Structure formats: C-alpha cells, structure tokens
CSV table of C-alpha atoms in Angstrom, one decimal:
chain,number,residue,atom,x,y,z
W,1361,MET,CA,-15.7,23.3,-13.9
W,1362,THR,CA,-14.1,21.5,-16.8
W,1363,ALA,CA,-14.5,17.8,-17.5
W,1364,SER,CA,-11.0,17.1,-16.1
W,1365,GLN,CA,-11.9,18.6,-12.8
W,1366,ILE,CA,-15.1,16.7,-12.5
W,1367,ILE,CA,-13.3,13.5,-13.3
W,1368,PHE,CA,-10.7,14.3,-10.6
W,1369,TYR,CA,-13.3,14.9,-7.9
W,1370,ILE,CA,-15.3,11.8,-8.8
W,1371,LEU,CA,-12.1,9.7,-8.7
W,1372,SER,CA,-11.1,11.2,-5.3
W,1373,ALA,CA,-14.5,10.5,-3.8
W,1374,PHE,CA,-14.4,7.0,-5.1
W,1375,ILE,CA,-10.9,6.3,-3.7
W,1376,LEU,CA,-11.8,7.8,-0.3
W,1377,GLY,CA,-15.2,6.1,0.0
W,1378,MET,CA,-13.8,2.7,-0.9
W,1379,GLY,CA,-10.9,3.3,1.5
W,1380,ILE,CA,-13.2,4.1,4.4
W,1381,LEU,CA,-15.4,1.1,3.6
W,1382,SER,CA,-12.3,-1.1,3.5
W,1383,VAL,CA,-11.1,-0.2,7.0
W,1384,THR,CA,-14.6,-0.2,8.6
W,1385,SER,CA,-16.2,-3.3,7.0
W,1386,ARG,CA,-16.7,-6.1,9.5
W,1387,LYS,CA,-16.5,-8.9,6.9
W,1388,ILE,CA,-12.9,-9.5,6.0
W,1389,PHE,CA,-13.6,-10.7,2.5
W,1390,ARG,CA,-15.6,-7.6,1.7
W,1391,SER,CA,-12.9,-5.5,3.2
W,1392,ALA,CA,-10.4,-7.0,0.7
W,1393,ILE,CA,-12.8,-6.3,-2.2
W,1394,TRP,CA,-13.2,-2.6,-1.2
W,1395,LEU,CA,-9.4,-2.4,-1.0
W,1396,LEU,CA,-9.3,-3.7,-4.6
W,1397,PHE,CA,-11.7,-1.0,-5.8
W,1398,SER,CA,-9.7,1.7,-3.9
W,1399,LEU,CA,-6.5,0.6,-5.6
W,1400,ILE,CA,-8.2,0.6,-9.0
W,1401,GLY,CA,-9.4,4.2,-8.3
W,1402,ILE,CA,-5.8,5.1,-7.5
W,1403,SER,CA,-4.6,3.8,-10.8
W,1404,GLY,CA,-7.4,5.8,-12.4
W,1405,LEU,CA,-5.9,8.8,-10.6
W,1406,TYR,CA,-2.5,8.0,-12.1
W,1407,PHE,CA,-4.1,7.9,-15.6
W,1408,TRP,CA,-5.7,11.2,-14.9
W,1409,MET,CA,-2.3,12.6,-14.1
W,1410,GLU,CA,-1.0,11.1,-17.3
W,1411,VAL,CA,1.7,8.9,-15.8
W,1412,GLU,CA,0.6,5.9,-17.7
W,1413,PHE,CA,3.5,3.6,-16.8
W,1414,ILE,CA,2.9,4.0,-13.1
W,1415,ALA,CA,-0.8,3.4,-13.6
W,1416,ALA,CA,-0.1,0.2,-15.5
W,1417,VAL,CA,2.4,-1.0,-12.8
W,1418,GLN,CA,-0.2,-0.2,-10.1
W,1419,ILE,CA,-2.8,-2.4,-11.8
W,1420,VAL,CA,-0.4,-5.2,-12.5
W,1421,VAL,CA,1.3,-5.3,-9.1
W,1422,TYR,CA,-1.3,-4.2,-6.7
W,1423,VAL,CA,-4.6,-5.3,-8.3
W,1424,GLY,CA,-3.2,-8.4,-10.0
W,1425,GLY,CA,-0.6,-9.4,-7.3
W,1426,ILE,CA,-1.0,-8.1,-3.8
W,1427,VAL,CA,-4.8,-8.2,-3.6
W,1428,VAL,CA,-4.9,-11.7,-5.0
W,1429,LEU,CA,-2.3,-12.7,-2.5
W,1430,ILE,CA,-4.4,-11.2,0.4
W,1431,ILE,CA,-7.5,-12.9,-0.8
W,1432,PHE,CA,-5.7,-16.3,-0.9
W,1433,SER,CA,-4.4,-15.8,2.6
W,1434,ILE,CA,-7.9,-14.9,3.7
W,1435,PHE,CA,-9.2,-18.2,2.3
W,1436,LEU,CA,-6.4,-20.1,4.0
W,1437,THR,CA,-6.8,-18.6,7.4
W,1438,GLN,CA,-10.4,-17.4,7.9
W,1439,GLN,CA,-14.0,-18.4,7.7
W,1440,SER,CA,-14.7,-15.6,5.3
W,1441,GLY,CA,-18.4,-15.4,6.0
W,1442,LYS,CA,-17.9,-14.8,9.7
W,1443,GLU,CA,-18.0,-11.2,11.0
W,1444,MET,CA,-15.0,-10.0,12.8
W,1445,GLN,CA,-15.5,-8.9,16.4
W,1446,LYS,CA,-16.1,-5.3,16.9
W,1447,ALA,CA,-13.3,-3.1,18.2
W,1448,PRO,CA,-13.9,-1.7,21.7
W,1449,MET,CA,-15.7,1.6,21.7
W,1450,MET,CA,-12.8,3.4,23.5
W,1451,ARG,CA,-10.3,2.3,20.9
W,1452,MET,CA,-12.5,3.4,18.1
W,1453,ILE,CA,-13.1,6.8,19.6
W,1454,ALA,CA,-9.4,7.3,20.4
W,1455,GLY,CA,-8.4,6.2,16.9
W,1456,ALA,CA,-10.9,8.5,15.3
W,1457,LEU,CA,-9.8,11.5,17.4
W,1458,ALA,CA,-6.1,10.9,16.6
W,1459,VAL,CA,-6.8,10.5,12.9
W,1460,VAL,CA,-9.1,13.5,12.7
W,1461,PHE,CA,-6.7,15.8,14.5
W,1462,GLY,CA,-3.7,14.5,12.7
W,1463,PHE,CA,-5.4,15.0,9.4
W,1464,ALA,CA,-6.5,18.6,10.3
W,1465,PHE,CA,-3.0,19.7,11.3
W,1466,THR,CA,-1.3,18.1,8.4
W,1467,TYR,CA,-3.7,19.5,5.9
W,1468,MET,CA,-3.4,22.9,7.5
W,1469,LEU,CA,0.3,22.8,6.9
W,1470,ILE,CA,-0.2,21.7,3.3
W,1471,ASP,CA,-2.8,24.3,2.6
W,1472,ARG,CA,-0.7,27.2,3.8
W,1473,TYR,CA,2.5,26.1,2.1
W,1474,GLY,CA,1.6,27.6,-1.2
W,1475,PHE,CA,3.0,25.2,-3.9
W,1476,LYS,CA,3.9,26.9,-7.2
W,1477,PRO,CA,3.6,24.4,-10.0
W,1478,LYS,CA,5.8,24.8,-13.0
W,1479,SER,CA,4.2,24.8,-16.5
W,1480,VAL,CA,6.8,22.6,-18.1
W,1481,VAL,CA,5.5,19.5,-19.9
W,1482,PHE,CA,6.3,16.4,-17.9
W,1483,ASP,CA,8.0,13.9,-20.1
W,1484,ASN,CA,7.5,10.4,-18.5
W,1485,SER,CA,7.6,8.2,-21.6
W,1486,VAL,CA,8.6,4.6,-20.9
W,1487,ALA,CA,11.7,5.0,-23.0
W,1488,ARG,CA,12.9,7.8,-20.8
W,1489,ILE,CA,12.2,5.9,-17.6
W,1490,GLY,CA,14.0,2.8,-19.0
W,1491,ASN,CA,17.0,4.8,-20.0
W,1492,ALA,CA,17.2,6.4,-16.6
W,1493,MET,CA,16.7,3.1,-14.8
W,1494,LEU,CA,19.7,1.4,-16.4
W,1495,ASN,CA,21.9,4.5,-16.6
W,1496,THR,CA,25.1,4.2,-14.6
W,1497,GLU,CA,26.1,7.9,-14.9
W,1498,GLN,CA,24.8,11.0,-13.1
W,1499,GLY,CA,21.0,10.9,-12.7
W,1500,GLY,CA,20.8,7.2,-13.4
W,1501,PHE,CA,19.1,4.7,-11.1
W,1502,SER,CA,21.0,1.4,-11.8
W,1503,LEU,CA,22.3,1.0,-8.2
W,1504,PRO,CA,18.9,1.1,-6.6
W,1505,PHE,CA,17.6,-1.1,-9.4
W,1506,GLU,CA,20.2,-3.8,-8.6
W,1507,VAL,CA,19.6,-3.4,-4.8
W,1508,VAL,CA,15.9,-3.9,-5.3
W,1509,SER,CA,16.5,-7.0,-7.5
W,1510,ILE,CA,18.6,-8.6,-4.7
W,1511,LEU,CA,15.9,-7.6,-2.2
W,1512,LEU,CA,13.2,-9.4,-4.3
W,1513,LEU,CA,15.4,-12.5,-4.5
W,1514,ALA,CA,15.9,-12.5,-0.7
W,1515,ALA,CA,12.2,-11.9,-0.1
W,1516,MET,CA,11.3,-14.8,-2.4
W,1517,ILE,CA,13.7,-17.2,-0.7
W,1518,GLY,CA,12.6,-16.0,2.7
W,1519,CYS,CA,8.9,-16.5,1.9
W,1520,ILE,CA,9.6,-20.1,0.7
W,1521,VAL,CA,11.6,-20.9,3.8
W,1522,ILE,CA,9.1,-19.3,6.2
W,1523,ALA,CA,5.9,-20.7,4.7
W,1524,ALA,CA,7.3,-24.2,3.8
W,1525,SER,CA,5.3,-26.9,5.5
W,1526,PRO,CA,7.1,-28.2,8.6
W,1527,SER,CA,8.7,-31.6,8.5
W,1528,PRO,CA,6.5,-34.6,9.5
W,1529,SER,CA,8.3,-35.0,12.8
W,1530,LYS,CA,6.5,-32.6,15.2
W,1531,GLY,CA,8.5,-29.8,16.7
W,1532,GLY,CA,10.9,-29.7,13.8
W,1533,ASP,CA,10.3,-26.1,12.9
W,1534,LYS,CA,14.0,-25.3,13.3
W,1535,GLU,CA,15.1,-28.0,11.0
W,1536,ALA,CA,12.6,-27.1,8.3
W,1537,PRO,CA,14.6,-24.3,6.6
W,1538,SER,CA,17.6,-26.6,6.0
W,1539,LYS,CA,15.5,-29.1,4.1
W,1540,SER,CA,15.6,-28.7,0.4
W,1541,PRO,CA,12.5,-30.4,-1.0
W,1542,PRO,CA,10.1,-27.5,-0.6
W,1543,LYS,CA,12.4,-25.2,-2.4
W,1544,GLU,CA,12.8,-27.5,-5.4
W,1545,GLU,CA,9.0,-27.7,-5.9
W,1546,THR,CA,8.6,-24.1,-6.8
L,701,MET,CA,-6.4,22.9,-13.5
L,702,ILE,CA,-6.6,21.3,-10.1
L,703,PRO,CA,-4.6,23.0,-7.3
L,704,ILE,CA,-1.9,20.7,-5.9
L,705,SER,CA,-3.3,21.0,-2.4
L,706,HIS,CA,-6.5,19.2,-3.6
L,707,ILE,CA,-4.5,16.2,-4.8
L,708,LEU,CA,-2.5,16.3,-1.5
L,709,PHE,CA,-5.8,16.4,0.3
L,710,VAL,CA,-6.7,13.0,-1.2
L,711,SER,CA,-3.4,11.4,-0.4
L,712,THR,CA,-3.4,12.8,3.2
L,713,ALA,CA,-6.9,11.6,3.8
L,714,LEU,CA,-6.0,8.2,2.4
L,715,PHE,CA,-3.0,8.0,4.7
L,716,PHE,CA,-5.1,8.8,7.7
L,717,ILE,CA,-7.8,6.3,6.7
L,718,GLY,CA,-5.1,3.6,6.6
L,719,MET,CA,-3.9,4.8,10.0
L,720,TYR,CA,-7.4,4.5,11.4
L,721,GLY,CA,-7.6,1.0,10.2
L,722,LEU,CA,-4.2,0.2,11.7
L,723,PHE,CA,-5.4,1.6,15.1
L,724,THR,CA,-8.7,-0.2,15.3
L,725,ARG,CA,-8.2,-3.5,13.6
L,726,ARG,CA,-6.6,-6.5,15.5
L,727,ASN,CA,-6.6,-8.9,12.6
L,728,MET,CA,-3.2,-9.2,10.9
L,729,ILE,CA,-4.6,-9.4,7.4
L,730,THR,CA,-6.7,-6.3,7.7
L,731,MET,CA,-3.8,-4.4,9.3
L,732,LEU,CA,-1.7,-5.4,6.3
L,733,MET,CA,-4.4,-4.0,4.1
L,734,SER,CA,-4.3,-0.7,6.0
L,735,ILE,CA,-0.6,-0.5,5.5
L,736,GLU,CA,-1.1,-1.0,1.7
L,737,LEU,CA,-3.5,2.0,1.7
L,738,MET,CA,-0.8,4.1,3.5
L,739,LEU,CA,1.9,3.1,1.0
L,740,ASN,CA,-0.4,4.0,-1.9
L,741,SER,CA,-1.1,7.5,-0.5
L,742,VAL,CA,2.7,8.0,-0.3
L,743,ASN,CA,3.0,7.0,-3.9
L,744,ILE,CA,0.3,9.5,-4.9
L,745,ASN,CA,2.4,12.2,-3.2
L,746,PHE,CA,5.6,11.3,-5.0
L,747,VAL,CA,3.9,11.3,-8.4
L,748,THR,CA,2.2,14.6,-7.7
L,749,PHE,CA,5.3,16.4,-6.6
L,750,ASN,CA,7.3,15.1,-9.5
L,751,LYS,CA,4.7,16.0,-12.1
L,752,TYR,CA,3.8,19.5,-10.9
L,753,LEU,CA,6.9,20.8,-9.0
L,754,TYR,CA,9.9,19.1,-10.7
L,755,PRO,CA,8.6,18.1,-14.2
L,756,GLU,CA,12.1,18.0,-15.7
L,757,LYS,CA,13.2,15.2,-13.4
L,758,LEU,CA,12.2,11.6,-12.8
L,759,ASP,CA,13.0,11.0,-9.2
L,760,GLY,CA,9.4,10.7,-7.9
L,761,ILE,CA,8.5,8.2,-10.6
L,762,PHE,CA,11.5,6.0,-9.5
L,763,PHE,CA,10.6,6.3,-5.9
L,764,THR,CA,7.1,5.2,-6.7
L,765,ILE,CA,8.4,2.2,-8.7
L,766,PHE,CA,10.7,1.1,-5.9
L,767,ILE,CA,8.0,1.6,-3.3
L,768,ILE,CA,5.6,-0.6,-5.3
L,769,THR,CA,8.3,-3.3,-5.6
L,770,ILE,CA,9.2,-3.2,-1.9
L,771,ALA,CA,5.5,-3.2,-1.0
L,772,ALA,CA,5.0,-6.4,-3.0
L,773,ALA,CA,8.0,-8.1,-1.3
L,774,GLU,CA,6.8,-6.9,2.1
L,775,ALA,CA,3.3,-8.2,1.5
L,776,ALA,CA,4.6,-11.6,0.4
L,777,VAL,CA,6.8,-12.0,3.5
L,778,ALA,CA,4.1,-10.8,5.8
L,779,ILE,CA,1.6,-13.3,4.4
L,780,ALA,CA,4.1,-16.1,4.7
L,781,ILE,CA,4.6,-15.1,8.4
L,782,ILE,CA,0.8,-14.9,8.9
L,783,ILE,CA,0.2,-18.4,7.4
L,784,ASN,CA,3.0,-19.8,9.6
L,785,LEU,CA,1.5,-18.1,12.7
L,786,TYR,CA,-1.9,-19.5,11.8
L,787,ARG,CA,-0.4,-23.0,11.7
L,788,SER,CA,1.0,-22.8,15.2
L,789,HIS,CA,-1.7,-20.6,16.9
L,790,LYS,CA,-4.9,-21.3,14.9
L,791,SER,CA,-5.5,-17.6,15.0
L,792,ILE,CA,-4.1,-14.5,13.3
L,793,ASP,CA,-5.2,-12.0,15.9
L,794,VAL,CA,-2.4,-9.9,17.2
L,795,GLU,CA,-3.7,-10.2,20.8
L,796,ASP,CA,-3.1,-14.0,20.6
L,797,ALA,CA,0.6,-13.8,19.6
L,798,THR,CA,2.2,-12.4,22.7
L,799,GLU,CA,4.9,-14.9,23.4
L,800,MET,CA,7.7,-12.4,22.8
L,801,LYS,CA,5.9,-9.5,24.5
L,802,TYR,CA,7.6,-9.7,27.9
C-alpha cells in the first residue's frame, strides 16, 4: 500500500464514522459538530483527488456557511444540552433494514459495472473553470450561472420575508411580507 | 491507485447514512443535516466520475459547484421556515406540524 492509498482509507473511515455519529447522536449540538467534522473530511477527500477549487468551495460554503447557520438555528430553537427523545424501536429497525439492503443492492450494481478509468491528466485549474463558467459558446456554462444567480437572489429575499418578525399586531402574519422595514435593515 | 468502486463505496455509504438519519429523526434541524450529508455524497460522485472517467471535460465540477450553491440557498430557506414554525408552534418536531396533513 502506498501512502496515497493509506490516506484515502483513513479519510474514508473518518468521513463515515463522523457521519454515523452525526445521525445517531442524541444531543443535537454534538450532532452538528460531528456533521462539521464529516464535511471537513469530505473536503480532505477533494484535496486527495486534487480538485483544489471544489475543496476550497466546500470549506468556505459548507463549513463556514451552512454549519454555522445550522448551529445558530439550534441556539435559537433548542435547549442544546437536552437530549432528544429516542426514536421508537420499530422505526429504527425498519430504517436500518431499508438502509442496509439499499446499500447492499446499490453497491452490488456499482461493483459489477466495471468502470474503466482513463489515464488522461485532469486539468481543473481555476482559470479553466472560470473560462468555462462565463463562456457563452458550446461547452460554456453561462446560462446555468445566471439562473443560479437569480435563484440565490430569490432565496435571499424569500428568507428575509419568511423569517422577518411579524408585525406587533397579533395575527398579522399575512401582512408581514408587505412591510418594508425588515428588508431595509439587512 | 484506488479503484473507482472504493470511492463510490464511500459516497454510497454516506448517502445511506444520511437516509438513515432522515428515516429515524423527527427533529427538523437534524433532518436538514441528514439531507446535507446526502447532497455531499452526490457531490463526491460527480467529482469522481469527472476526474476518472471523463478527464477532458468539466461538467462534473460544474454540477458540484451548482449543487453546493443550491444547497446553501436551500439550507437558508429551510432554516427561515424552521424559525418561523418555532415562533408559532414552540416546537420544531415534524409530528407537531400537522395542520396541512388532512
């Protein structure tokens, strides 16, 4: 075994172990922290595959953005020291059976497919990605880029409208979106 | 050289771990975390296929970038909805939000 293989297996065990802890931990805050470690492991896997740009985006967006957002929402909605109630035994057994059989069948298909990797060097420099992203000709991705930018704008406005604090008069949930002051604050 | 099926083993296992969390949890934030795990396993798949099977193209990288973007937007909207639901129900358990069930 070369060093590269050893690193890959350590990273995989780290990702899967942290993922399992994240979905089984009974304390919600610990669960979020295990998720954080799992995402860091995945970005390590991207570094191992030498796709540095995706690894950097993974760290910036997931670890720096989404996990922090989740932790803030835990602080806003939960008593984080309290244990969550345990799932019913029947549901845990049924879920575990479904997952184990689904995994077995899927992996059997993958194992028998026989992928044949090409030995061409994969050029994924940031310059090439940027050129392809703003290219309007064949093989360019400028249309999905624009669509995603509109989607982000819509999601941002939607978040502000949904989570804006309701007006002082009770039961005014429906009027809340038409009020402008919460939007101007951000 | 690692065979591709070993990398796909990791992503498949991660997908089904997320699925187990989605089946057993009833708290909305933890369900959202399971969904994030599943999206990440899909990203690993895209990058692997692009790097080892079609190294002259960039489509998998772009799919990964767009999935990460959309996952961020989705998490933000979901958390806004969860906080709004917590304000009205004082609970973020999916069993407690059943007004639109019937």
